[in-house]
């Protein structure tokens, strides 16, 4: 019986010891440890792409510097699954990144799988063997860049790009290099001030000279650093607005310092007013990213990448695609997802993300050239808190590699086969559980596009008005007649940020996808939905159904007792039990919330507390 959660989807992999050479050497070691006969041929021009061909009794893998390593893992994984490994592959996205939100004190912001893999007590502290294994995991799904530290850069992480900590950064970079993974450092925009200048104004020559010097130093330690990641003017972080400069001026400052070394400047677009007055209906938070950036199209240097969250809010269970992803044709972009399930169950509740990614891709006519996800990793023995949350990391790598060709169902089948063994008898059941998990979660939490009805700060569990009278700009404005925000032409006008065809679709409640109805519209509870139910009845039904489905998940898991390794079974059982409690809590509180406003009972006479 297999499921060695420490080794994630690579439980079959051999022992190669820590690798310190090129990715091609790592590839050769992996293949020989598994006794697979394969010739490796590096063709640098192929970059990350690879080709696997039959050659006599064995194979030939031809690919770029990292491409051959990706090819080696593909061959090993396909062999293990009993699939034909002959193929030719080119990744869909150029940079396939992960962001860690690790603080140097060891705490992971929005981390649900233990403490940091890299830091403890304000120092680097890691299990070297585990780091190597992490490198293998990343390469096995084609991820080629990671940032180690939180985008909220706290002391002493702001020193990662100074002489003080660079020797340690170098050591980590040396580990990941053998797996084709480059490092990104999250930097503090105000570092020049911290280190003695009286300004961080991007147009001040002394500031440019500061960053030029700093970057030169960094590249003397890590010559292949991928670049910097910056969260500026966002949630109390410093940025160019402090000097009345725009974000192109702010980003170009750092980009120019990085340019001579081939470094990229990755600039997050998560900028909004987080001190809003809930009484003021004129500001609408989802409009913020577009308003701050769209007009700057064409003004960013060519080594700047704008990193844009998939939705206009913040990783809610259901959001439309960020309108900024349709805009700025002359600017390089990366789409940002979150594997850490901050608002989607925190790696306690089951939530397989692929269905959501499909929806996003379906809505976007052009995929950006780069992709990134906030990790769901920590130092827990199983890496991801919930054993099954490993699937999200695996699937993210596959999606980043395959782009539109990604198939969340096939990927899940492969993940189950790799993790539990190709002959795992319960594969179908598990697959079904995971594929329905997003819909289940959405039903028992804030559905129909509402979002945000969560416990403030922790973001786990229900609180219908948790953010309602607050300053974060995340309101639903429920009263006894209606709920939701009117974002149409007649309302906040948010809809106008979309290309015409989408704006038209969203503007009319009759054509707006129902799952996003209350995101785009303010609707009366008696509004009749497409299937004839009232909107209120739909809210009730979804919550009851979501609860039932979560109970079914628990039942299904229990039915696998004895068919899964005991440790794994017990560990996740605890999570499925917590999920049912959470779902019950959501169902009761949300239904009661709307019942108290409307005093309209459930048509099916199910229990709603008053
Ligand atoms: C790293 C949300 C999270 C914050 C996070 C922020 C971001 O607001 O709650 O913890 O900060 O997003 O993406 O920068």
Coordinates of N, CA and C in Angstrom, one line a residue, residues 244-375:
X244 N 5.1 60.7 -4.8 CA 4.2 61.2 -5.9 C 4.7 60.8 -7.2
X245 N 5.3 59.6 -7.3 CA 5.7 59.0 -8.6 C 4.8 57.8 -8.9
X246 N 4.6 57.6 -10.2 CA 3.7 56.5 -10.5 C 4.4 55.1 -10.5
X247 N 3.7 54.0 -10.8 CA 4.3 52.7 -10.6 C 5.2 52.3 -11.7
X248 N 5.1 53.0 -12.9 CA 6.1 52.7 -13.9 C 7.4 53.3 -13.5
X249 N 7.4 54.5 -13.0 CA 8.6 55.1 -12.5 C 9.2 54.3 -11.4
X250 N 8.4 53.8 -10.5 CA 8.8 53.0 -9.4 C 9.5 51.7 -9.8
X251 N 8.8 51.0 -10.7 CA 9.3 49.7 -11.2 C 10.6 49.8 -12.0
X252 N 10.6 50.8 -12.9 CA 11.7 51.0 -13.8 C 13.0 51.2 -13.1
X253 N 12.9 51.9 -12.0 CA 14.1 52.1 -11.1 C 14.9 50.8 -10.9
X254 N 14.1 49.8 -10.4 CA 14.7 48.6 -10.0 C 15.0 47.7 -11.3
X255 N 14.2 47.9 -12.3 CA 14.4 47.1 -13.5 C 15.7 47.5 -14.2
X256 N 16.0 48.8 -14.1 CA 17.3 49.3 -14.7 C 18.5 48.8 -14.0
X257 N 18.4 48.6 -12.7 CA 19.5 48.1 -12.0 C 19.7 46.6 -12.3
X258 N 18.6 45.9 -12.6 CA 18.7 44.4 -12.8 C 19.1 44.1 -14.3
X259 N 18.7 45.0 -15.2 CA 18.9 44.8 -16.6 C 20.3 44.3 -17.0
X260 N 21.4 44.9 -16.6 CA 22.7 44.4 -17.1 C 23.0 42.9 -16.8
X261 N 22.2 42.4 -15.8 CA 22.5 41.0 -15.4 C 21.4 40.0 -15.9
X262 N 20.5 40.6 -16.7 CA 19.5 39.7 -17.2 C 18.4 39.5 -16.2
X263 N 18.3 40.3 -15.1 CA 17.3 40.1 -14.1 C 16.0 40.6 -14.4
X264 N 14.9 40.1 -13.9 CA 13.6 40.5 -14.1 C 13.1 41.3 -12.9
X265 N 12.2 42.3 -13.1 CA 11.6 43.0 -12.0 C 10.1 42.6 -12.0
X266 N 9.7 41.9 -11.0 CA 8.3 41.4 -10.9 C 7.6 42.3 -9.9
X267 N 6.6 43.0 -10.4 CA 5.9 44.1 -9.7 C 4.5 43.7 -9.5
X268 N 4.1 43.6 -8.2 CA 2.7 43.2 -8.0 C 1.7 44.3 -8.1
X269 N 0.5 44.0 -8.7 CA -0.5 45.0 -8.9 C -1.6 45.0 -7.9
X270 N -1.3 44.4 -6.7 CA -2.3 44.3 -5.7 C -2.4 45.6 -4.9
X271 N -2.8 46.7 -5.6 CA -2.8 48.0 -5.0 C -4.2 48.5 -4.9
X272 N -4.6 48.9 -3.7 CA -6.0 49.4 -3.5 C -6.0 50.2 -2.2
X273 N -7.1 50.9 -2.0 CA -7.2 51.7 -0.8 C -7.7 50.8 0.3
X274 N -6.9 50.5 1.3 CA -7.3 49.6 2.4 C -7.7 50.4 3.6
X275 N -8.1 51.7 3.4 CA -8.6 52.5 4.5 C -9.9 53.2 4.0
X276 N -10.7 52.4 3.4 CA -11.9 52.9 2.8 C -13.0 53.2 3.9
X277 N -13.9 54.0 3.6 CA -15.0 54.3 4.5 C -16.2 53.5 4.0
X278 N -16.7 52.6 4.7 CA -17.8 51.7 4.2 C -19.1 52.5 3.9
X279 N -19.2 53.7 4.4 CA -20.4 54.6 4.1 C -20.3 55.1 2.7
X280 N -19.0 55.2 2.1 CA -18.8 55.8 0.9 C -18.9 54.8 -0.3
X281 N -20.0 55.0 -1.1 CA -20.3 54.1 -2.2 C -19.5 54.4 -3.5
X282 N -18.7 55.5 -3.4 CA -18.1 55.9 -4.7 C -16.8 55.1 -4.9
X283 N -16.2 54.5 -3.9 CA -15.0 53.7 -4.2 C -15.4 52.3 -4.3
X284 N -14.9 51.6 -5.3 CA -15.2 50.1 -5.4 C -13.9 49.4 -5.6
X285 N -13.6 48.6 -4.5 CA -12.2 48.0 -4.5 C -11.8 47.2 -5.8
X286 N -12.7 46.4 -6.4 CA -12.3 45.7 -7.5 C -11.8 46.6 -8.7
X287 N -12.1 47.9 -8.7 CA -11.7 48.7 -9.8 C -10.2 49.1 -9.6
X288 N -9.7 48.9 -8.4 CA -8.4 49.5 -8.1 C -7.2 49.1 -9.0
X289 N -7.0 47.9 -9.2 CA -5.8 47.5 -10.0 C -5.8 48.1 -11.4
X290 N -6.9 48.1 -12.0 CA -7.0 48.7 -13.4 C -6.8 50.2 -13.3
X291 N -7.4 50.8 -12.3 CA -7.2 52.3 -12.2 C -5.7 52.7 -11.9
X292 N -5.0 51.8 -11.2 CA -3.6 52.2 -10.8 C -2.7 51.9 -12.0
X293 N -3.0 50.9 -12.9 CA -2.0 50.5 -13.9 C -2.4 50.7 -15.3
X294 N -3.7 50.5 -15.7 CA -4.0 50.4 -17.1 C -3.4 51.6 -17.9
X295 N -3.5 52.8 -17.3 CA -3.1 54.0 -18.1 C -1.6 54.0 -18.3
X296 N -0.8 53.1 -17.6 CA 0.6 53.1 -17.7 C 1.1 52.2 -18.8
X297 N 0.2 51.6 -19.6 CA 0.6 50.7 -20.6 C 1.7 51.3 -21.5
X298 N 2.8 50.5 -21.7 CA 3.8 50.9 -22.6 C 4.9 51.7 -21.9
X299 N 4.7 52.0 -20.6 CA 5.7 52.8 -19.9 C 6.7 52.0 -19.0
X300 N 6.4 50.7 -19.0 CA 7.3 49.8 -18.2 C 8.5 49.3 -19.1
X301 N 9.7 49.3 -18.5 CA 10.8 48.7 -19.2 C 10.6 47.3 -19.5
X302 N 11.4 46.8 -20.5 CA 11.0 45.4 -21.0 C 11.4 44.3 -20.1
X303 N 12.1 44.6 -19.0 CA 12.4 43.5 -18.0 C 11.5 43.6 -16.8
X304 N 10.4 44.4 -17.0 CA 9.4 44.4 -15.9 C 8.2 43.4 -16.2
X305 N 7.8 42.7 -15.2 CA 6.6 41.8 -15.3 C 5.6 42.3 -14.3
X306 N 4.4 42.6 -14.7 CA 3.4 43.0 -13.8 C 2.7 41.7 -13.3
X307 N 2.7 41.5 -12.0 CA 2.1 40.3 -11.4 C 0.7 40.6 -11.0
X308 N -0.3 40.0 -11.6 CA -1.7 40.4 -11.4 C -2.5 39.2 -10.8
X309 N -3.2 39.4 -9.7 CA -4.0 38.3 -9.1 C -5.1 37.9 -10.1
X310 N -5.5 36.7 -10.1 CA -6.4 36.2 -11.1 C -7.7 36.9 -11.0
X311 N -8.1 37.4 -9.9 CA -9.4 38.1 -9.8 C -9.1 39.5 -9.2
X312 N -10.1 40.4 -9.3 CA -9.9 41.8 -8.9 C -9.9 42.0 -7.4
X313 N -10.4 41.0 -6.6 CA -10.4 41.1 -5.2 C -9.1 40.5 -4.6
X314 N -9.3 39.2 -4.2 CA -8.1 38.6 -3.4 C -8.4 37.2 -3.2
X315 N -8.3 36.3 -4.2 CA -8.4 34.9 -4.1 C -9.6 34.4 -3.4
X316 N -10.8 35.1 -3.7 CA -12.0 34.5 -3.2 C -12.4 33.3 -3.9
X317 N -13.4 32.6 -3.4 CA -13.8 31.3 -4.0 C -14.3 31.5 -5.4
X318 N -15.0 32.6 -5.7 CA -15.4 32.9 -7.0 C -15.3 34.4 -7.3
X319 N -14.5 34.7 -8.3 CA -14.3 36.1 -8.8 C -14.3 36.0 -10.3
X320 N -14.7 37.1 -11.0 CA -14.4 37.1 -12.4 C -12.9 37.3 -12.6
X321 N -12.4 37.2 -13.8 CA -11.0 37.4 -14.1 C -10.8 38.9 -13.9
X322 N -9.6 39.2 -13.4 CA -9.2 40.6 -13.3 C -9.3 41.3 -14.6
X323 N -9.9 42.5 -14.7 CA -10.0 43.2 -16.0 C -8.6 43.6 -16.4
X324 N -7.7 43.8 -15.5 CA -6.3 44.2 -15.9 C -5.6 43.1 -16.8
X325 N -6.1 41.9 -16.6 CA -5.5 40.8 -17.4 C -5.9 40.9 -18.9
X326 N -6.9 41.7 -19.2 CA -7.3 41.9 -20.6 C -6.7 43.1 -21.2
X327 N -6.2 44.0 -20.3 CA -5.7 45.3 -20.7 C -4.2 45.3 -20.9
X328 N -3.6 46.4 -21.1 CA -2.2 46.7 -21.2 C -1.5 45.7 -22.2
X329 N -1.8 45.8 -23.5 CA -1.2 44.9 -24.5 C 0.3 45.1 -24.6
X330 N 0.8 46.3 -24.3 CA 2.2 46.5 -24.5 C 3.0 46.3 -23.2
X331 N 2.4 45.6 -22.3 CA 3.1 45.3 -21.0 C 3.2 43.8 -20.7
X332 N 4.3 43.4 -20.2 CA 4.5 41.9 -19.9 C 3.8 41.6 -18.6
X333 N 3.1 40.5 -18.6 CA 2.3 40.2 -17.4 C 2.5 38.8 -16.9
X334 N 2.2 38.6 -15.6 CA 2.2 37.2 -15.0 C 0.8 37.2 -14.3
X335 N 0.2 36.0 -14.4 CA -1.1 35.8 -13.6 C -0.7 35.1 -12.3
X336 N -1.3 35.6 -11.2 CA -1.0 35.1 -9.9 C -2.2 34.3 -9.3
X337 N -1.9 33.1 -8.9 CA -2.9 32.3 -8.2 C -2.4 32.0 -6.8
X338 N -3.3 31.5 -6.0 CA -2.9 31.2 -4.6 C -3.2 29.7 -4.3
X339 N -2.1 29.0 -4.1 CA -2.3 27.5 -3.7 C -2.6 27.4 -2.2
X340 N -2.0 28.3 -1.4 CA -2.4 28.4 0.0 C -3.9 28.7 0.0
X341 N -4.7 27.9 0.7 CA -6.1 28.1 0.5 C -6.6 29.1 1.6
X342 N -6.1 30.3 1.5 CA -6.5 31.4 2.5 C -8.0 31.5 2.7
X343 N -8.7 31.6 1.6 CA -10.2 31.8 1.6 C -10.9 30.6 1.2
X344 N -10.2 29.5 1.0 CA -10.8 28.3 0.4 C -10.5 27.1 1.2
X345 N -10.5 27.2 2.5 CA -10.5 26.1 3.4 C -9.2 25.8 4.1
X346 N -8.2 26.6 3.8 CA -6.9 26.6 4.6 C -6.3 25.2 4.8
X347 N -6.4 24.4 3.7 CA -5.8 23.1 3.7 C -6.3 22.2 4.8
X348 N -7.5 22.6 5.3 CA -8.3 21.7 6.1 C -9.4 21.1 5.3
X349 N -10.2 22.0 4.7 CA -11.3 21.6 3.8 C -10.7 21.3 2.4
X350 N -11.3 20.2 1.9 CA -10.8 19.7 0.6 C -11.1 20.7 -0.5
X351 N -10.2 21.1 -1.4 CA -10.4 22.1 -2.4 C -9.4 21.9 -3.5
X352 N -9.8 21.1 -4.5 CA -8.9 20.9 -5.7 C -9.1 22.1 -6.7
X353 N -8.1 22.8 -7.0 CA -8.2 24.1 -7.7 C -8.3 24.0 -9.2
X354 N -8.1 22.9 -9.8 CA -8.0 22.9 -11.3 C -9.3 23.4 -11.9
X355 N -10.5 23.0 -11.4 CA -11.7 23.6 -12.1 C -11.7 25.1 -12.2
X356 N -11.2 25.7 -11.1 CA -11.2 27.2 -11.1 C -10.2 27.7 -12.1
X357 N -9.1 27.1 -12.3 CA -8.1 27.5 -13.2 C -8.6 27.4 -14.7
X358 N -9.4 26.3 -14.9 CA -10.0 26.2 -16.2 C -10.9 27.3 -16.5
X359 N -11.7 27.7 -15.5 CA -12.6 28.8 -15.7 C -11.9 30.1 -16.1
X360 N -10.8 30.3 -15.4 CA -10.0 31.5 -15.7 C -9.4 31.5 -17.1
X361 N -8.9 30.4 -17.5 CA -8.3 30.3 -18.8 C -9.4 30.4 -19.9
X362 N -10.6 29.9 -19.6 CA -11.6 30.0 -20.6 C -12.1 31.4 -20.8
X363 N -11.9 32.2 -19.7 CA -12.4 33.6 -19.8 C -11.3 34.5 -20.5
X364 N -10.1 34.0 -20.6 CA -9.0 34.9 -21.1 C -8.7 34.6 -22.5
X365 N -8.8 35.5 -23.4 CA -8.5 35.3 -24.8 C -7.0 35.0 -25.0
X366 N -6.1 35.7 -24.2 CA -4.7 35.5 -24.4 C -4.1 35.2 -23.0
X367 N -3.3 34.2 -22.9 CA -2.7 33.9 -21.6 C -1.4 34.8 -21.5
X368 N -1.1 35.3 -20.4 CA 0.1 36.1 -20.2 C 1.3 35.1 -20.4
X369 N 2.5 35.7 -20.6 CA 3.7 34.8 -20.8 C 4.2 34.2 -19.5
X370 N 3.8 34.7 -18.4 CA 4.4 34.1 -17.1 C 3.3 33.8 -16.1
X371 N 3.6 32.9 -15.2 CA 2.6 32.5 -14.2 C 3.2 32.3 -12.9
X372 N 2.4 32.5 -11.8 CA 3.0 32.4 -10.5 C 1.9 31.9 -9.5
X373 N 2.3 31.2 -8.5 CA 1.3 30.9 -7.5 C 1.9 31.0 -6.1
X374 N 1.1 31.5 -5.1 CA 1.6 31.5 -3.8 C 1.5 30.1 -3.2
X375 N 2.6 29.6 -2.7 CA 2.7 28.2 -2.3 C 1.8 27.8 -1.2

